[in-house]
Coordinates of N, CA and C and ligand atoms in Angstrom, one line a residue:
X1 N 5.6 17.2 -13.6 CA 5.3 16.0 -13.7 C 5.2 15.2 -15.0
X2 N 6.0 15.8 -16.1 CA 6.0 15.3 -17.2 C 6.9 14.2 -17.4
X3 N 7.9 14.0 -16.5 CA 8.8 12.9 -16.7 C 8.2 11.5 -16.4
X4 N 8.3 10.7 -17.4 CA 7.5 9.4 -17.2 C 8.4 8.5 -16.2
X5 N 7.5 7.8 -15.5 CA 8.3 6.8 -14.5 C 9.0 5.8 -15.3
X6 N 10.2 5.5 -14.7 CA 11.1 4.4 -15.5 C 10.4 3.1 -15.3
X7 N 10.3 2.2 -16.4 CA 9.8 0.9 -16.3 C 10.8 -0.2 -16.3
X8 N 12.1 0.0 -16.5 CA 13.0 -1.3 -16.5 C 13.8 -1.2 -15.2
X9 N 14.2 -2.5 -14.8 CA 14.7 -2.9 -13.5 C 13.7 -3.2 -12.4
X10 N 14.2 -3.3 -11.5 CA 13.0 -3.6 -10.2 C 12.2 -2.5 -10.1
X11 N 11.0 -2.7 -9.8 CA 10.1 -1.7 -9.4 C 10.5 -0.9 -8.3
X12 N 10.7 -1.7 -7.1 CA 11.0 -1.2 -5.9 C 12.1 -2.0 -5.0
X13 N 13.0 -1.2 -4.7 CA 14.2 -2.0 -4.0 C 14.8 -1.2 -2.7
X14 N 14.9 -2.1 -1.7 CA 15.4 -1.5 -0.5 C 16.7 -1.9 -0.3
X15 N 17.7 -1.3 0.2 CA 19.2 -1.7 0.3 C 19.7 -1.4 1.8
X16 N 19.7 -2.5 2.8 CA 20.4 -1.9 4.1 C 19.7 -1.0 4.8
X17 N 18.3 -1.3 4.9 CA 17.3 -0.2 5.6 C 17.4 -0.4 7.0
X18 N 17.8 0.7 7.6 CA 18.1 0.8 9.2 C 17.1 1.8 9.7
X19 N 16.2 1.5 10.6 CA 15.4 2.6 11.3 C 15.3 2.5 12.7
X20 N 15.9 3.5 13.3 CA 15.8 3.6 14.9 C 14.9 4.5 15.2
X21 N 14.1 4.2 16.2 CA 13.5 5.6 16.9 C 13.9 5.9 18.3
X22 N 14.5 7.2 18.3 CA 15.1 7.7 19.6 C 14.0 8.2 20.5
X23 N 14.1 7.8 21.7 CA 13.3 8.1 22.8 C 14.1 8.9 23.9
X24 N 13.6 9.4 25.0 CA 14.4 10.2 25.8 C 15.4 9.2 26.5
X25 N 15.0 8.1 26.8 CA 15.6 7.0 27.7 C 16.3 6.1 26.7
X26 N 15.8 5.8 25.4 CA 16.4 4.5 25.0 C 16.3 5.0 23.3
X27 N 16.9 4.1 22.6 CA 16.7 4.0 21.1 C 16.3 2.5 20.9
X28 N 15.3 2.5 19.8 CA 14.8 1.3 19.3 C 15.2 1.1 17.9
X29 N 16.1 0.0 17.8 CA 16.1 -0.1 16.2 C 15.1 -1.3 15.7
X30 N 14.4 -0.6 15.0 CA 13.3 -1.5 14.5 C 13.7 -2.3 13.3
X31 N 14.4 -1.6 12.3 CA 14.7 -2.3 11.1 C 16.3 -2.1 11.3
X32 N 17.1 -3.2 10.9 CA 18.5 -3.4 11.3 C 19.1 -4.2 9.9
X33 N 18.9 -3.3 8.9 CA 19.5 -3.7 7.5 C 18.7 -4.6 6.7
X34 N 17.6 -4.0 6.4 CA 16.4 -4.7 5.6 C 16.8 -4.7 4.0
X35 N 16.9 -5.8 3.3 CA 16.9 -5.8 2.0 C 15.8 -6.2 1.3
X36 N 15.2 -5.6 0.4 CA 13.9 -5.9 -0.2 C 14.0 -5.7 -1.8
X37 N 13.2 -6.3 -2.6 CA 13.2 -6.2 -4.1 C 11.8 -6.5 -4.5
X38 N 11.2 -5.7 -5.3 CA 9.9 -6.1 -6.0 C 10.0 -5.8 -7.3
X39 N 9.7 -6.9 -8.3 CA 9.6 -6.9 -9.5 C 8.3 -6.3 -9.9
X40 N 8.3 -5.6 -11.2 CA 7.1 -4.9 -11.7 C 6.1 -5.9 -11.7
X41 N 4.9 -5.5 -11.3 CA 3.7 -6.3 -11.6 C 3.8 -7.6 -10.5
X42 N 4.6 -7.7 -9.6 CA 4.6 -8.8 -8.9 C 4.0 -8.6 -7.5
X43 N 3.9 -9.6 -6.6 CA 3.5 -9.5 -5.4 C 4.2 -10.0 -4.3
X44 N 4.4 -9.4 -3.1 CA 5.0 -9.8 -2.1 C 4.2 -9.6 -0.7
X45 N 4.3 -10.7 0.2 CA 3.6 -10.5 1.6 C 4.7 -10.4 2.5
X46 N 4.2 -9.7 3.7 CA 5.0 -9.3 4.9 C 4.3 -9.8 5.9
X47 N 4.9 -10.7 6.9 CA 4.2 -11.2 8.1 C 5.3 -10.9 9.2
X48 N 4.7 -11.1 10.3 CA 5.5 -10.6 11.5 C 4.9 -10.3 12.6
X49 N 5.4 -10.5 13.9 CA 4.6 -10.2 15.2 C 4.4 -8.8 15.4
X50 N 3.4 -8.5 16.1 CA 3.0 -7.0 16.4 C 4.2 -6.2 16.9
X51 N 4.5 -5.2 16.3 CA 5.7 -4.5 16.8 C 7.2 -4.6 16.0
X52 N 6.9 -5.7 15.0 CA 8.2 -6.1 14.5 C 8.7 -5.0 13.3
X53 N 7.7 -4.0 13.1 CA 8.4 -3.0 12.0 C 7.7 -3.1 10.8
X54 N 6.5 -3.9 10.6 CA 6.0 -3.9 9.3 C 5.5 -2.5 8.8
X55 N 4.5 -1.9 9.6 CA 4.2 -0.5 9.1 C 5.2 0.4 9.0
X56 N 6.2 0.4 9.7 CA 7.4 1.3 9.6 C 7.9 0.9 8.0
X57 N 8.3 -0.3 7.8 CA 8.9 -0.7 6.5 C 8.0 -0.2 5.6
X58 N 6.8 -0.5 5.5 CA 5.8 -0.1 4.4 C 5.7 1.4 4.2
X59 N 5.7 2.1 5.3 CA 5.6 3.7 5.2 C 7.0 4.2 4.5
X60 N 8.2 3.4 4.7 CA 9.6 3.9 4.2 C 9.5 3.7 2.7
X61 N 8.9 2.3 2.4 CA 8.8 2.0 0.9 C 8.0 3.0 0.3
X62 N 7.0 3.4 0.9 CA 6.0 4.4 0.3 C 6.3 6.0 0.3
X63 N 7.6 6.1 0.8 CA 8.0 7.6 1.0 C 7.3 8.3 2.1
X64 N 6.6 7.6 2.9 CA 5.8 8.6 4.1 C 6.8 8.8 5.1
X65 N 7.8 7.9 5.3 CA 8.8 7.9 6.3 C 10.3 7.9 5.8
X66 N 11.2 8.2 6.3 CA 12.5 8.0 5.9 C 13.2 7.1 6.8
X67 N 14.2 6.4 6.2 CA 15.2 5.4 6.8 C 16.0 6.3 7.7
X68 N 16.5 5.6 8.8 CA 17.8 6.3 9.5 C 18.9 6.2 8.6
X69 N 19.2 4.9 7.9 CA 20.1 4.8 6.9 C 19.7 3.6 6.0
X70 N 20.5 3.5 4.9 CA 20.1 2.7 3.7 C 19.3 3.4 2.7
X71 N 18.8 2.7 1.6 CA 18.2 3.3 0.4 C 17.1 2.6 0.1
X72 N 16.0 3.6 -0.5 CA 15.2 2.9 -1.3 C 15.1 3.4 -2.5
X73 N 15.1 2.5 -3.6 CA 15.1 3.0 -4.9 C 13.5 2.5 -5.5
X74 N 12.9 3.7 -6.0 CA 11.7 3.5 -6.7 C 12.0 3.6 -8.1
X75 N 11.7 2.6 -8.9 CA 11.8 2.5 -10.3 C 13.3 3.1 -10.6
X76 N 14.1 2.6 -9.7 CA 15.7 2.7 -10.0 C 15.9 4.3 -9.4
X77 N 15.2 5.1 -9.0 CA 15.5 6.5 -8.7 C 15.5 6.4 -6.9
X78 N 16.7 6.8 -6.3 CA 16.7 6.8 -5.0 C 15.7 7.7 -4.3
X79 N 15.1 7.4 -3.3 CA 14.1 8.5 -2.6 C 15.0 8.9 -1.4
X80 N 15.8 10.1 -2.0 CA 16.7 10.4 -0.9 C 15.9 11.3 0.1
X81 N 16.9 11.4 1.6 CA 16.4 12.3 2.4 C 16.0 13.7 2.1
X82 N 17.1 14.2 1.3 CA 16.8 15.5 0.9 C 16.2 15.9 -0.3
X83 N 15.5 14.9 -0.9 CA 15.0 15.2 -2.2 C 13.4 14.8 -2.0
X84 N 12.8 16.0 -1.6 CA 11.3 16.0 -1.3 C 10.6 15.7 -2.4
X85 N 11.0 16.3 -3.4 CA 10.2 16.2 -4.7 C 10.1 15.0 -5.0
X86 N 11.3 14.1 -5.2 CA 11.2 12.7 -5.6 C 10.4 11.8 -4.6
X87 N 10.3 12.2 -3.4 CA 9.3 11.3 -2.5 C 8.0 11.7 -2.7
X88 N 7.6 13.1 -2.9 CA 6.3 13.3 -3.1 C 5.8 12.8 -4.4
X89 N 6.6 12.7 -5.4 CA 6.3 12.4 -6.8 C 5.8 10.7 -6.5
X90 N 6.8 10.1 -6.1 CA 6.6 8.4 -5.7 C 5.2 8.4 -4.9
X91 N 5.1 9.1 -3.9 CA 3.9 9.1 -3.1 C 2.3 9.3 -3.8
X92 N 2.5 10.2 -4.6 CA 1.3 10.8 -5.3 C 1.0 9.8 -6.5
X93 N 2.1 9.4 -7.3 CA 1.8 8.8 -8.7 C 2.1 7.5 -8.5
X94 N 3.3 7.1 -8.0 CA 3.8 5.7 -7.9 C 3.0 4.6 -6.9
X95 N 2.6 5.1 -5.8 CA 2.1 4.5 -4.8 C 0.7 4.5 -4.6
X96 N -0.1 3.5 -4.3 CA -1.4 3.6 -3.5 C -1.4 2.8 -2.4
X97 N -2.1 3.4 -1.4 CA -2.0 2.9 0.0 C -3.4 2.4 0.3
X98 N -3.4 1.3 1.1 CA -4.4 0.8 1.9 C -4.0 0.5 3.2
X99 N -4.8 1.2 4.3 CA -4.4 1.1 5.6 C -5.5 0.1 6.3
X100 N -5.1 -0.3 7.3 CA -6.0 -1.0 8.4 C -7.4 -0.3 8.5
X101 N -7.3 1.0 8.9 CA -8.5 1.6 8.9 C -8.7 2.5 7.7
X102 N -9.9 2.7 6.8 CA -9.9 3.1 5.8 C -9.4 4.5 5.4
X103 N -9.6 5.3 6.3 CA -9.2 6.9 6.3 C -10.1 7.3 5.2
X104 N -11.2 7.1 4.8 CA -12.1 7.7 3.9 C -12.4 9.2 4.5
X105 N -12.8 9.9 3.7 CA -13.1 11.3 4.1 C -14.7 11.2 4.4
X106 N -15.0 11.5 5.9 CA -16.4 11.3 6.2 C -17.6 11.9 5.3
X107 N -17.1 13.3 5.0 CA -18.2 14.0 4.2 C -18.2 14.1 2.8
X108 N -17.6 13.1 2.3 CA -17.3 12.6 0.8 C -18.1 11.5 0.5
X109 N -18.8 11.3 -0.5 CA -19.5 10.0 -1.0 C -18.3 8.9 -1.2
X110 N -18.7 7.6 -1.5 CA -17.8 6.6 -2.1 C -17.1 7.2 -3.3
X111 N -18.0 7.6 -4.2 CA -17.5 8.1 -5.4 C -16.3 9.2 -5.4
X112 N -16.9 10.2 -4.6 CA -16.0 11.4 -4.5 C -14.7 10.9 -3.7
X113 N -14.7 10.0 -2.8 CA -13.5 9.4 -2.1 C -12.6 8.8 -3.1
X114 N -13.3 8.2 -4.3 CA -12.4 7.6 -5.1 C -11.5 8.6 -5.9
X115 N -12.1 9.6 -6.0 CA -11.6 10.8 -7.0 C -10.6 11.6 -6.3
X116 N -10.5 11.6 -5.1 CA -9.6 12.2 -4.2 C -8.1 12.2 -4.4
X117 N -7.7 11.1 -4.8 CA -6.3 11.1 -5.5 C -6.0 11.5 -6.7
X118 N -7.2 11.4 -7.6 CA -6.9 12.2 -9.0 C -7.0 13.8 -8.8
X119 N -7.9 14.2 -7.9 CA -8.2 15.6 -7.6 C -6.8 16.2 -7.2
X120 N -6.0 15.4 -6.4 CA -4.7 16.0 -5.8 C -3.7 16.3 -7.0
X121 N -3.9 15.6 -8.1 CA -2.8 15.8 -9.2 C -3.4 16.7 -10.2
X122 N -4.8 17.2 -10.2 CA -5.3 18.1 -11.3 C -6.7 17.9 -11.4
X123 N -7.3 18.5 -12.3 CA -8.7 18.5 -12.7 C -9.2 16.9 -12.9
X124 N -10.3 16.7 -12.4 CA -11.1 15.5 -12.8 C -11.7 15.2 -14.2
X125 N -11.1 14.4 -15.0 CA -11.8 14.3 -16.3 C -12.7 13.2 -16.1
X126 N -13.6 13.3 -17.4 CA -14.7 12.3 -17.4 C -14.3 10.8 -17.4
X127 N -13.1 10.7 -18.0 CA -12.4 9.4 -17.9 C -12.2 8.8 -16.4
X128 N -11.8 9.6 -15.6 CA -11.6 9.6 -14.2 C -12.8 8.9 -13.4
X129 N -13.9 9.9 -13.7 CA -15.2 9.4 -13.1 C -15.4 8.0 -13.6
X130 N -15.5 8.0 -14.9 CA -15.8 6.6 -15.5 C -15.0 5.5 -14.8
X131 N -13.7 5.6 -14.6 CA -12.8 4.7 -14.0 C -13.2 4.3 -12.4
X132 N -13.6 5.3 -11.8 CA -14.2 5.3 -10.4 C -15.5 4.5 -10.4
X133 N -16.3 4.7 -11.5 CA -17.7 4.0 -11.5 C -17.2 2.5 -11.8
X134 N -16.4 2.3 -12.8 CA -16.2 0.9 -12.9 C -15.6 0.2 -11.9
X135 N -14.6 0.8 -11.0 CA -14.2 0.2 -9.9 C -15.4 -0.1 -8.7
X136 N -16.2 0.7 -8.7 CA -17.2 0.5 -7.9 C -18.0 -0.6 -8.3
X137 N -18.2 -0.7 -9.4 CA -18.9 -1.7 -9.9 C -18.3 -3.2 -9.7
X138 N -16.9 -3.0 -10.1 CA -16.0 -4.1 -9.9 C -16.1 -4.7 -8.2
X139 N -16.2 -3.8 -7.5 CA -16.1 -3.9 -6.0 C -17.5 -4.5 -5.6
X140 N -18.4 -4.5 -6.4 CA -20.0 -4.8 -6.0 C -20.6 -3.7 -5.4
X141 N -20.1 -2.6 -5.7 CA -20.6 -1.5 -4.9 C -21.2 -0.3 -6.0
X142 N -21.8 -0.8 -7.1 CA -22.3 0.0 -8.0 C -23.5 1.0 -7.7
X143 N -24.4 0.4 -6.5 CA -25.4 1.0 -6.2 C -24.9 1.8 -4.7
X144 N -23.7 2.0 -4.5 CA -23.3 2.6 -3.3 C -22.7 3.9 -3.4
X145 N -22.3 4.2 -4.7 CA -21.5 5.4 -5.0 C -21.9 6.9 -4.3
X146 N -23.2 6.7 -4.1 CA -23.5 8.1 -3.4 C -23.7 8.1 -1.9
X147 N -23.2 6.9 -1.3 CA -23.2 6.7 0.2 C -22.0 7.4 0.6
X148 N -22.2 8.1 1.9 CA -21.3 8.4 2.9 C -20.6 7.2 3.3
X149 N -19.2 7.4 3.9 CA -18.8 6.2 4.6 C -19.4 5.7 5.7
X150 N -20.1 6.6 6.2 CA -20.9 6.3 7.5 C -22.2 5.5 7.2
X151 N -22.4 5.3 6.0 CA -23.7 4.7 5.4 C -23.2 3.6 4.8
X152 N -21.9 3.0 5.0 CA -21.6 1.7 4.4 C -20.9 0.8 5.3
X153 N -21.1 -0.6 5.3 CA -20.6 -1.4 6.4 C -19.0 -1.3 6.3
X154 N -18.3 -1.8 7.4 CA -17.1 -2.0 7.4 C -16.1 -2.6 6.2
X155 N -16.9 -3.7 5.7 CA -16.3 -4.3 4.5 C -16.5 -3.3 3.3
X156 N -17.7 -2.8 3.2 CA -17.9 -1.9 2.0 C -16.8 -0.9 2.1
X157 N -16.7 -0.2 3.4 CA -15.8 1.0 3.2 C -14.4 0.4 3.0
X158 N -14.0 -0.8 3.4 CA -12.5 -1.3 2.9 C -12.5 -1.4 1.3
X159 N -13.6 -1.8 0.8 CA -13.8 -2.1 -0.6 C -13.4 -0.8 -1.3
X160 N -13.9 0.2 -0.8 CA -13.7 1.7 -1.3 C -12.3 1.9 -1.2
X161 N -11.8 1.8 -0.1 CA -10.4 2.2 0.3 C -9.5 1.3 -0.5
X162 N -9.7 0.2 -0.9 CA -9.0 -0.9 -2.0 C -9.0 0.0 -3.3
X163 N -10.2 0.2 -3.8 CA -10.5 0.8 -5.2 C -9.8 2.3 -5.3
X164 N -9.8 2.9 -4.3 CA -9.1 4.3 -4.2 C -7.6 4.1 -4.4
X165 N -7.0 3.1 -3.7 CA -5.5 3.0 -4.1 C -5.1 2.9 -5.4
X166 N -6.0 2.2 -6.2 CA -5.7 2.0 -7.5 C -6.0 3.1 -8.5
X167 N -6.7 4.1 -8.0 CA -7.4 5.3 -9.0 C -6.2 6.0 -10.0
X168 N -5.2 6.3 -9.0 CA -4.1 7.0 -9.8 C -3.2 6.2 -10.7
X169 N -3.5 5.1 -11.0 CA -2.9 4.0 -11.8 C -1.5 3.8 -11.2
X170 N -1.3 3.8 -9.8 CA 0.2 3.5 -9.3 C 0.8 2.4 -9.8
X171 N 2.1 2.5 -9.5 CA 2.9 1.1 -10.0 C 2.9 0.2 -8.9
X172 N 2.7 0.5 -7.8 CA 2.6 -0.6 -6.5 C 1.5 0.1 -5.7
X173 N 0.9 -1.1 -5.0 CA -0.1 -0.7 -4.0 C 0.5 -1.4 -2.6
X174 N 0.6 -0.4 -1.7 CA 1.1 -1.2 -0.4 C -0.1 -1.2 0.5
X175 N -0.3 -2.3 0.9 CA -1.4 -2.4 1.8 C -1.1 -2.9 3.1
X176 N -1.5 -2.3 4.3 CA -1.0 -2.6 5.7 C -2.2 -3.1 6.3
X177 N -2.1 -4.4 6.5 CA -3.3 -5.1 7.2 C -4.7 -4.7 7.0
X178 N -4.9 -4.6 5.6 CA -6.1 -4.0 4.9 C -7.4 -4.4 5.5
X179 N -7.4 -5.9 6.0 CA -8.7 -6.6 6.4 C -8.4 -7.0 7.9
X180 N -7.6 -6.4 8.6 CA -7.4 -6.9 9.9 C -8.5 -6.5 10.8
X181 N -9.4 -5.7 10.4 CA -10.7 -5.5 11.3 C -11.8 -6.2 10.7
X182 N -11.6 -7.0 9.9 CA -12.9 -7.7 9.3 C -13.0 -9.1 9.6
X183 N -14.0 -9.8 9.6 CA -14.2 -11.0 9.9 C -13.4 -12.0 8.8
X184 N -12.9 -13.1 8.9 CA -12.2 -13.8 8.1 C -12.7 -14.2 6.8
X185 N -14.1 -14.5 6.8 CA -14.8 -14.6 5.5 C -14.8 -13.4 4.4
X186 N -15.1 -12.3 5.3 CA -15.2 -11.1 4.4 C -13.7 -10.7 4.0
X187 N -12.8 -10.9 4.9 CA -11.4 -10.6 4.7 C -10.9 -11.4 3.4
X188 N -11.2 -12.7 3.4 CA -10.9 -13.5 2.5 C -11.6 -12.9 0.8
X189 N -12.8 -12.7 1.1 CA -13.4 -12.2 -0.3 C -12.7 -10.8 -0.8
X190 N -12.4 -9.9 0.3 CA -11.6 -8.8 -0.1 C -10.3 -9.0 -0.8
X191 N -9.6 -10.1 -0.2 CA -8.4 -10.6 -0.6 C -8.5 -10.7 -2.0
X192 N -9.6 -11.6 -2.7 CA -9.8 -12.0 -3.9 C -9.8 -10.7 -4.7
X193 N -10.6 -9.7 -4.3 CA -10.7 -8.3 -5.0 C -9.5 -7.7 -5.1
X194 N -8.8 -7.8 -4.0 CA -7.4 -6.9 -4.2 C -6.5 -7.5 -5.1
X195 N -6.3 -9.0 -5.1 CA -5.6 -9.6 -5.9 C -6.0 -9.4 -7.4
X196 N -7.4 -9.7 -7.7 CA -7.9 -9.4 -9.0 C -7.7 -8.1 -9.5
X197 N -7.6 -7.0 -8.8 CA -7.4 -5.6 -9.2 C -5.8 -5.5 -9.6
X198 N -5.2 -6.2 -8.7 CA -3.5 -6.3 -8.9 C -3.2 -6.8 -10.3
X199 N -4.0 -7.9 -10.5 CA -3.8 -8.7 -11.8 C -4.3 -7.7 -13.1
X200 N -5.5 -7.3 -12.9 CA -6.1 -6.7 -13.8 C -5.5 -5.2 -14.4
X201 N -5.0 -4.6 -13.3 CA -4.3 -3.3 -13.6 C -2.9 -3.5 -13.8
X202 N -2.2 -4.8 -13.6 CA -0.8 -5.0 -13.6 C -0.1 -3.9 -12.8
X203 N -0.3 -4.0 -11.4 CA 0.3 -3.1 -10.4 C 0.8 -4.0 -9.5
X204 N 2.1 -3.8 -9.0 CA 2.6 -4.5 -8.0 C 1.9 -4.3 -6.6
X205 N 2.2 -5.4 -5.8 CA 1.4 -5.2 -4.6 C 2.4 -5.8 -3.3
X206 N 2.5 -4.9 -2.2 CA 3.1 -5.5 -1.1 C 2.2 -5.4 0.0
X207 N 1.8 -6.6 0.5 CA 0.8 -6.8 1.6 C 1.2 -7.3 2.8
X208 N 0.9 -6.4 3.9 CA 1.1 -6.7 5.2 C 0.1 -7.3 5.9
X209 N 0.1 -8.6 6.3 CA -1.0 -9.2 6.8 C -0.7 -10.4 7.8
X210 N -1.5 -10.5 8.7 CA -1.2 -11.5 9.7 C -2.0 -12.8 9.4
X211 N -2.8 -12.6 8.2 CA -3.4 -13.9 7.8 C -2.5 -14.7 6.7
X212 N -2.2 -15.9 7.3 CA -1.4 -16.8 6.4 C -1.6 -17.1 5.1
X213 N -3.1 -17.3 5.0 CA -3.6 -18.0 3.7 C -3.6 -16.7 2.8
X214 N -3.8 -15.7 3.1 CA -3.7 -14.3 2.2 C -2.3 -14.0 1.8
X215 N -1.4 -14.4 2.9 CA 0.1 -14.1 2.7 C 0.6 -15.1 1.6
X216 N 0.1 -16.1 1.7 CA 0.4 -17.4 0.8 C 0.1 -17.1 -0.8
X217 N -0.7 -16.2 -1.0 CA -1.0 -16.1 -2.3 C -0.1 -15.1 -3.2
X218 N 0.9 -14.5 -2.3 CA 2.0 -13.8 -2.9 C 2.8 -14.4 -3.6
X219 N 3.7 -13.7 -4.6 CA 4.9 -14.5 -5.4 C 5.8 -14.6 -4.2
X220 N 6.1 -13.6 -3.5 CA 7.2 -13.8 -2.5 C 6.7 -13.5 -1.2
X221 N 7.1 -14.4 -0.4 CA 6.7 -14.3 1.1 C 7.8 -14.1 2.1
X222 N 7.6 -13.0 2.9 CA 8.6 -12.7 3.9 C 8.0 -12.5 5.0
X223 N 8.9 -12.6 6.0 CA 8.5 -12.4 7.4 C 9.7 -11.3 8.1
X224 N 9.1 -10.5 8.9 CA 10.0 -9.5 9.4 C 10.0 -10.0 10.7
X225 N 11.6 -10.2 11.1 CA 11.9 -10.8 12.6 C 13.2 -10.3 13.0
X226 N 13.3 -9.6 14.2 CA 14.4 -9.2 14.7 C 15.0 -8.1 13.9
X227 N 14.2 -7.4 13.1 CA 14.6 -6.1 12.3 C 15.2 -6.5 10.9
X228 N 14.9 -7.9 10.6 CA 15.3 -8.3 9.0 C 14.4 -9.2 8.5
X229 N 14.2 -8.6 7.1 CA 13.3 -9.7 6.5 C 13.8 -11.0 6.0
X230 N 13.0 -12.0 6.4 CA 13.8 -13.3 6.1 C 12.5 -14.1 5.3
X231 N 13.1 -15.0 4.5 CA 12.1 -15.5 3.6 C 11.1 -16.5 4.4
X232 N 9.8 -16.2 4.2 CA 8.9 -17.2 4.9 C 8.7 -18.4 4.2
X233 N 8.1 -19.5 5.0 CA 8.2 -20.8 4.5 C 7.2 -20.7 3.0
X234 N 7.4 -21.4 2.1 CA 6.6 -21.8 1.0 C 6.8 -20.7 0.1
X235 N 7.9 -19.9 0.0 CA 8.4 -18.8 -1.1 C 8.2 -19.5 -2.5
X236 N 7.5 -18.9 -3.3 CA 7.4 -19.4 -4.6 C 8.2 -18.7 -5.8
X237 N 8.8 -17.7 -5.4 CA 9.5 -16.9 -6.3 C 10.7 -17.5 -6.7
Ligands
ATP301 N1 7.2 7.2 15.7 C1 7.5 6.2 16.4 N2 8.4 6.5 17.6 C2 8.9 5.5 18.5 N3 8.7 4.3 18.4 C3 7.8 3.9 17.2 C4 7.4 4.9 16.4 N4 6.7 4.3 15.5 C5 6.9 2.9 15.7 N5 7.5 2.9 16.7 C6 8.0 1.5 17.4 O1 8.5 0.9 16.4 C7 8.0 -0.7 16.5 C8 7.4 -1.3 15.1 O2 6.1 -0.7 14.8 P1 5.5 -0.9 13.8 O3 4.1 -0.1 14.0 O4 6.3 -0.8 12.6 O5 5.1 -2.4 14.0 P2 4.1 -3.5 13.2 O6 4.8 -4.7 12.9 O7 3.6 -2.6 12.2 O8 3.2 -3.8 14.5 P3 1.5 -4.1 14.3 O9 1.5 -5.5 13.8 O10 0.9 -4.0 15.6 O11 0.8 -3.2 13.3 C9 7.4 -0.5 17.7 O12 7.8 -1.1 18.9 C10 6.8 0.8 17.8 O13 6.7 1.1 19.2
MG302 MG1 1.4 -2.1 11.8

């Protein structure tokens, strides 16, 4: 893990991504040649109807899944099917994930949950604890660090999950309907916090959302339609 991540060129690029799911009876072509590009520190939103392939695409961009064909370049390096090391490195160091369901560890406090991604890379340093405490404070959760997830509200749990995604100083945060389960007002407030952290940490952000006003805040707006990414109206990039 000593090799630094490259900083020049696009942060994340996908070329001609194709993803087919084979079932006994049929094959579903979910992605049919998706091209995507995210510059360092910039933001993109992806909307699209349920089942259009948004999560599939995000998982491939984050190295959690592999395309049937096509290529993902993370900081210029291909995440090749046969290169598990490259994918795991990208997943662990390059990417922070926020999912619709928080996936916090139920027996760990909020603070401990924030330290999980750090612990996966090595011993936790005092600076890491301090960073976690700062994030909790930033999220308005300074007095909730010792609460278990079950002792937090849904919005508070998602705030911890958002902060966790930034803990490892990733190059990009991939957020998949992070506020889909929350009411609109709380979702909008969490959107503010997410965009604020993206700016503060200078981290790229790819946000899958059905919330058009949240999507509109991204530098680039995309819609996934018939297996292709098309520019959504109001693109500012
Ligand atoms: N492992 C799998 N095996 C077979 N089909 C799958 C698999 N994963 C996803 N699919 C199918 O691929 C399509 C896209 O799924 P995906 O979860 O990417 O959609 P989505 O756009 O994220 O939807 P939603 O907005 O409901 O989250 C769906 O039709 C789904 O049934
Ligand atoms: Mg989805």
